[in-house]
PDB file of C-alpha atoms in Angstrom:
ATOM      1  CA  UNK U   1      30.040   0.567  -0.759  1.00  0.00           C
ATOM      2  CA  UNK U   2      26.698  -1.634  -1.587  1.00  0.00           C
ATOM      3  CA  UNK U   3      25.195  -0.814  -4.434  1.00  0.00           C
ATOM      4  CA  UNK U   4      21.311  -1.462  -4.546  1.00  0.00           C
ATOM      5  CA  UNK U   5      19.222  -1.883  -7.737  1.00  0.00           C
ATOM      6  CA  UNK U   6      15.732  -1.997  -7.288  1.00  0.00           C
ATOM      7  CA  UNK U   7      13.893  -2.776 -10.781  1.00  0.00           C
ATOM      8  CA  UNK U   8      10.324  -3.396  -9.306  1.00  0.00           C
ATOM      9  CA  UNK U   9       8.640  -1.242  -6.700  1.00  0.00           C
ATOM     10  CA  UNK U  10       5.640  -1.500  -4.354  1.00  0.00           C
ATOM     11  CA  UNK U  11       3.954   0.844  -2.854  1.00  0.00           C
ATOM     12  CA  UNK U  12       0.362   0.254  -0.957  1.00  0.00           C
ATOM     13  CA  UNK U  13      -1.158   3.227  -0.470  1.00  0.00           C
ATOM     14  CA  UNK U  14      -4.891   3.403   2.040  1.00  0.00           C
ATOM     15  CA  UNK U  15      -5.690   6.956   2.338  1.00  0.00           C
ATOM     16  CA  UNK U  16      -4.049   7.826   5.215  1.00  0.00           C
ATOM     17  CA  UNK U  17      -1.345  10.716   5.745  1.00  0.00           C
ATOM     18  CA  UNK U  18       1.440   8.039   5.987  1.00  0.00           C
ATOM     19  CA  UNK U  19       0.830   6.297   2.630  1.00  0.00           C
ATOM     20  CA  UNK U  20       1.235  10.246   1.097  1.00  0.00           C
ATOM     21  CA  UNK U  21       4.681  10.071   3.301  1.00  0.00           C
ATOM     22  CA  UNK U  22       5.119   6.263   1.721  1.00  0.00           C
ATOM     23  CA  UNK U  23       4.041   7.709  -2.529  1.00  0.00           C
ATOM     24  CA  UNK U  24       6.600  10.420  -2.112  1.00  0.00           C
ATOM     25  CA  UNK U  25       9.399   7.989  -0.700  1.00  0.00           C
ATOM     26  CA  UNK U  26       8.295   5.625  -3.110  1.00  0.00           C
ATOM     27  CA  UNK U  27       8.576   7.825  -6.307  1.00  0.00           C
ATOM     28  CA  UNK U  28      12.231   9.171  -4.928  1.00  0.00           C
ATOM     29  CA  UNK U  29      13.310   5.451  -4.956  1.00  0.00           C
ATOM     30  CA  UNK U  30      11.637   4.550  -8.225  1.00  0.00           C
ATOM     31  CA  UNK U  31      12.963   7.940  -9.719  1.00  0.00           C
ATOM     32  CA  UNK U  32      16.814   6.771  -8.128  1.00  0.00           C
ATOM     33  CA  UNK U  33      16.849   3.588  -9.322  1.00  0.00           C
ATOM     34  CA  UNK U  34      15.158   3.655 -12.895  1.00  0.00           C
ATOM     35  CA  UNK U  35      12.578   0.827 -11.762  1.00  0.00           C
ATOM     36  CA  UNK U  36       8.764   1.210 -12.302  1.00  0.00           C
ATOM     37  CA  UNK U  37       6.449   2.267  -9.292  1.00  0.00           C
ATOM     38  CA  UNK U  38       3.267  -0.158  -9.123  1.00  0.00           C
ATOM     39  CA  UNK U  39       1.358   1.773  -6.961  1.00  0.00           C
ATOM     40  CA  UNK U  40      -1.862  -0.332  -4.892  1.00  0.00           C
ATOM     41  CA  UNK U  41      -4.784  -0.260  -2.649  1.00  0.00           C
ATOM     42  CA  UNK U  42      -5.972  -3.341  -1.810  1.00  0.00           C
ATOM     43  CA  UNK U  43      -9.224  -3.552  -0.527  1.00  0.00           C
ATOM     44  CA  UNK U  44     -10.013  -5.502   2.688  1.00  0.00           C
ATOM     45  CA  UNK U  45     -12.744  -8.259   2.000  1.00  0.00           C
ATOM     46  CA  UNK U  46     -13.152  -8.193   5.931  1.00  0.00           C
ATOM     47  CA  UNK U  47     -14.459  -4.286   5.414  1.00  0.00           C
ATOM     48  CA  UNK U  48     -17.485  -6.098   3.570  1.00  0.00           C
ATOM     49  CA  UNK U  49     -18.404  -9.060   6.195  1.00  0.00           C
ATOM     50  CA  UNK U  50     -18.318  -6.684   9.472  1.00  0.00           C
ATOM     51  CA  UNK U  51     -15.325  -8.648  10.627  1.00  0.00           C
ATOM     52  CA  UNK U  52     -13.010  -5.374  11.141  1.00  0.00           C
ATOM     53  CA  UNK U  53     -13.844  -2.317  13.714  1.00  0.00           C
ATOM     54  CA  UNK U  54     -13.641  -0.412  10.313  1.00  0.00           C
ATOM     55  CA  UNK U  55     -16.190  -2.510   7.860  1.00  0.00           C
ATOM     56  CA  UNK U  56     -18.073  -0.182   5.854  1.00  0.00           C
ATOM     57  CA  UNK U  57     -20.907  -2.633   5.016  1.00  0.00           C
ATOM     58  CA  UNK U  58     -21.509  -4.789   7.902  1.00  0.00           C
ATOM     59  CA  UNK U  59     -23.047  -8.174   8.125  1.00  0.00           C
ATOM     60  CA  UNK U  60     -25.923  -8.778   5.829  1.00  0.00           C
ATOM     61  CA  UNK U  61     -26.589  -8.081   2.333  1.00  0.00           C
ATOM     62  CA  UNK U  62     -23.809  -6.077   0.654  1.00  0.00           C
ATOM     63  CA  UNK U  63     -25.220  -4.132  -1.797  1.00  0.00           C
ATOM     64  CA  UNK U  64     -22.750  -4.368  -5.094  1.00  0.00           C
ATOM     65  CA  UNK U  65     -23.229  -0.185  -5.559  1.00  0.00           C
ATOM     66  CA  UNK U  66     -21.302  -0.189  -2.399  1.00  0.00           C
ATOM     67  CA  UNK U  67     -18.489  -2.375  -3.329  1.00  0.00           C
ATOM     68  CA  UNK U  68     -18.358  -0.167  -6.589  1.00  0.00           C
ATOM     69  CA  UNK U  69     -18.273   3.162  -4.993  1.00  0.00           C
ATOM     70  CA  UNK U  70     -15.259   2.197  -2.434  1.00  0.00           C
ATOM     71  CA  UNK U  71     -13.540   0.442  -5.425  1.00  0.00           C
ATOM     72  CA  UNK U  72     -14.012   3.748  -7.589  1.00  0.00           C
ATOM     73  CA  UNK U  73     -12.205   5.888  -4.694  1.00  0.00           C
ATOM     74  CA  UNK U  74      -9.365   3.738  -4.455  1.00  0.00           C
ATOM     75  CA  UNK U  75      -9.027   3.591  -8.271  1.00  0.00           C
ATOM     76  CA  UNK U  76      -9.389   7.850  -8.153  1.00  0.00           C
ATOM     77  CA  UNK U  77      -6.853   7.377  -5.419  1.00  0.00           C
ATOM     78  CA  UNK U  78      -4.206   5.478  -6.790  1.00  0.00           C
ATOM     79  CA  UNK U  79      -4.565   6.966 -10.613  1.00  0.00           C
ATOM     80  CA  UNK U  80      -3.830  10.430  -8.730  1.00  0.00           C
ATOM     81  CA  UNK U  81      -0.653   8.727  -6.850  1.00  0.00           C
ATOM     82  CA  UNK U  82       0.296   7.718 -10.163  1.00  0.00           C
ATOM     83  CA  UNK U  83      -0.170  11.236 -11.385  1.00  0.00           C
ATOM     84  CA  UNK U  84       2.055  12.267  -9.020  1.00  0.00           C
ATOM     85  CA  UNK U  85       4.517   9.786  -9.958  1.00  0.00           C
ATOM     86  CA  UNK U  86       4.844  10.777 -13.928  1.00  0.00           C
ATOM     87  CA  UNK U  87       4.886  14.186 -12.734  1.00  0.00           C
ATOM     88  CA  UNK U  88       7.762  13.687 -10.545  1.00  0.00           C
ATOM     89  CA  UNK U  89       9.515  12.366 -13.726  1.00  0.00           C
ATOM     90  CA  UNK U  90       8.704   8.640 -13.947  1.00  0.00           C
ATOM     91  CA  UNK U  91       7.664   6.677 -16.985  1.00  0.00           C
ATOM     92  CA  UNK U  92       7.145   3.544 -15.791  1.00  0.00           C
ATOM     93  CA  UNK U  93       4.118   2.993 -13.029  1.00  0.00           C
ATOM     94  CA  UNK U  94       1.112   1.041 -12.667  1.00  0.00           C
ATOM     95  CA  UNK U  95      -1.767   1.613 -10.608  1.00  0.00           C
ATOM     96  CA  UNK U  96      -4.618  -0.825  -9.387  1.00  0.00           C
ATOM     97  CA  UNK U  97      -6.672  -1.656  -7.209  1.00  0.00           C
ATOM     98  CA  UNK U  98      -7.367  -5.264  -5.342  1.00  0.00           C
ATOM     99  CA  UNK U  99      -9.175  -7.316  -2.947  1.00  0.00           C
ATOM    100  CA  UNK U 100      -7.931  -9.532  -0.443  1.00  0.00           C
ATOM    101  CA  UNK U 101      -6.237  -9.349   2.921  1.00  0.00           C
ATOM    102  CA  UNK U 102      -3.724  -6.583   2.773  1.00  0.00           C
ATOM    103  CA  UNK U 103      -1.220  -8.681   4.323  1.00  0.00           C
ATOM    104  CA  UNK U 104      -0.888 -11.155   2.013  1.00  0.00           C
ATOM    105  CA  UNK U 105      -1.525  -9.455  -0.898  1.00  0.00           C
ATOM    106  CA  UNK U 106       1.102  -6.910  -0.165  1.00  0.00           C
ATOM    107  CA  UNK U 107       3.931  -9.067   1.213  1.00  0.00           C
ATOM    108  CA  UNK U 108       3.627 -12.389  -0.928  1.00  0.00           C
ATOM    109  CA  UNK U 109       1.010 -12.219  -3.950  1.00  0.00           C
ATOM    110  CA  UNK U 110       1.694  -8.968  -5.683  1.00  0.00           C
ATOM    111  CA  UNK U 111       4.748  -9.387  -5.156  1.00  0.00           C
ATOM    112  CA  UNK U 112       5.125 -12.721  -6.983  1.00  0.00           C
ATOM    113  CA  UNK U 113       2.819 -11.631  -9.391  1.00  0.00           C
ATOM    114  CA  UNK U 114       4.683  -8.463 -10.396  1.00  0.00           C
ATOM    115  CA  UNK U 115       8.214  -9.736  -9.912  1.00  0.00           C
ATOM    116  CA  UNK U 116       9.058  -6.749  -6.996  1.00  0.00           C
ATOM    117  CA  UNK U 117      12.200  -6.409  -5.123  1.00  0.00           C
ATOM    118  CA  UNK U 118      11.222  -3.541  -3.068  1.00  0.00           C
ATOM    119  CA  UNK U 119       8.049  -2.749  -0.801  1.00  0.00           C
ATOM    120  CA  UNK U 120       7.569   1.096   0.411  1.00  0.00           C
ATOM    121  CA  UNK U 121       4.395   0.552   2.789  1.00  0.00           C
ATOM    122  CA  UNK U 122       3.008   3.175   5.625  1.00  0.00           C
ATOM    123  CA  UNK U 123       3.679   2.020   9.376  1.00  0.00           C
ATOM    124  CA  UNK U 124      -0.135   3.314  10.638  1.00  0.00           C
ATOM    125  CA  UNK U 125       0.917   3.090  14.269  1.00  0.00           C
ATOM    126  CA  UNK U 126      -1.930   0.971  15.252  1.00  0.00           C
ATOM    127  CA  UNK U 127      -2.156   0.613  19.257  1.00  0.00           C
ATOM    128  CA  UNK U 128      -1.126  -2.594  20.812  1.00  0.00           C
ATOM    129  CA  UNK U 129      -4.125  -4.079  21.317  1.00  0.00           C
ATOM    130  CA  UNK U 130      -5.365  -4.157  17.137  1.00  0.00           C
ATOM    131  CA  UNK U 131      -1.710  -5.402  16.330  1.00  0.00           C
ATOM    132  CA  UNK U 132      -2.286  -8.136  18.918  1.00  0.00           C
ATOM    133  CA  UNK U 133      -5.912  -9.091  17.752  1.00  0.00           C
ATOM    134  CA  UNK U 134      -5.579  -8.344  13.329  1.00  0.00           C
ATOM    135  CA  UNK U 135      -1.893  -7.959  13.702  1.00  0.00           C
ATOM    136  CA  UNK U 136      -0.018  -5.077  11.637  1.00  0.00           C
ATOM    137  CA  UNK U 137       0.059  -5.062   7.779  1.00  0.00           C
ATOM    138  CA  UNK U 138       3.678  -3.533   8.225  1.00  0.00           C
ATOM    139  CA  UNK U 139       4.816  -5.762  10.610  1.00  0.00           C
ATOM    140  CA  UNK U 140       3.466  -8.666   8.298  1.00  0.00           C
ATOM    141  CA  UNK U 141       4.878  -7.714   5.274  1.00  0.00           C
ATOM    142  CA  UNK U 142       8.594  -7.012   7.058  1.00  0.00           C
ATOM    143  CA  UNK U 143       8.152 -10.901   8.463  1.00  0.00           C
ATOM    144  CA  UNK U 144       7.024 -12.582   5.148  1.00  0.00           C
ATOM    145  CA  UNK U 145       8.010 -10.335   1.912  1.00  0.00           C
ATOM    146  CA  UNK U 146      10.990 -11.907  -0.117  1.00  0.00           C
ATOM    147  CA  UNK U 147      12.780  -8.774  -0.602  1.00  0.00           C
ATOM    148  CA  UNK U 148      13.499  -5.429   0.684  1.00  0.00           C
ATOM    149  CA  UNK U 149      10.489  -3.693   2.650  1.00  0.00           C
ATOM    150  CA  UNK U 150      11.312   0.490   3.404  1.00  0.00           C
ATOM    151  CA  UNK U 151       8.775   1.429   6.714  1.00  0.00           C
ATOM    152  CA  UNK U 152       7.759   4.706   6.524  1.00  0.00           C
ATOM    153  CA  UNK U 153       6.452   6.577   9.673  1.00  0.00           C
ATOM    154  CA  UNK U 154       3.467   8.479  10.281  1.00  0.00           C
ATOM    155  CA  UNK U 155       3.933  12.614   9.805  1.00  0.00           C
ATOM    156  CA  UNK U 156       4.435  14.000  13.630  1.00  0.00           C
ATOM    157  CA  UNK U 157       2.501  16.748  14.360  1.00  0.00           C
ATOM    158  CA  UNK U 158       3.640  20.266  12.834  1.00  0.00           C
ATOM    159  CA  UNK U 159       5.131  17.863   9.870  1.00  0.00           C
ATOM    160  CA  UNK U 160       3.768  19.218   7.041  1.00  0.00           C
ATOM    161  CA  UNK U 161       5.722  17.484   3.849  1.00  0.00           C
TER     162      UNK U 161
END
């Protein structure tokens, strides 16, 4: 039987109900393996220039209290993943918060940066036509990352864990 040793972990976490699936799969991995959780939310710099169906700011002036305010509920975000995480039993994780495009930040420049062999990111189940046009940050990340990437679905309805 293979034996897997993952030292380094990624998770990217957004808010939604599959990066809560992703955390928890995350941590059981991290927890299995003795490796240290870095736990991120990388901020879109499209959400700022009203290039995404999702920008919260728009085109025109962005007004820096803005930036601040989404950057502060990531950081509350990800320091109450990583809450989670020493709760669960782990010693090891880091938490932070980025900007970029999720893509690459996820699948090539954290990832290089932080020396990680394993990726746990959320499959959001975008609809055909936003994978064609922005493309999927999972589907990314499977085609470029250097080591092993773990997919986790969305919850289906009734799922509650």
């Amino acid at each position: 039987m293979l034996e897997f040793n993952y030292h380094n972990i990624l998770v990217g976490v957004d808010g939604s109900k599959t990066a809560v699936k992703a955390v928890k799969k995350a941590i059981a991995v991290a927890h299995r393996n003795s490796a240290k959780l870095f736990i991120v939310a990388v901020i879109n710099n499209r959400d700022f220039i009203g290039v995404s169906k999702s920008a919260s700011i728009g085109f025109g002036n962005i007004d820096p209290s803005t930036i601040e305010s989404l950057k502060d509920n990531f950081e509350k975000l990800v320091n109450g993943y990583a809450k989670q995480a020493k709760d669960a039993g782990l010693t090891n994780v880091e938490a932070f918060v980025t900007f970029g495009d999720p893509k690459t930040e996820l699948a090539t420049e954290i990832v290089a940066d932080k020396k990680i062999d394993a990726i746990v990111i959320g499959a959001t189940g975008v609809n055909f036509f936003t994978r064609l046009t922005l493309g999927s940050t999972a589907a990314f990340v499977i085609a470029h990352a250097p080591c092993d990437v773990f997919i986790v679905h969305r919850p289906k309805k009734g799922d509650h864990d």
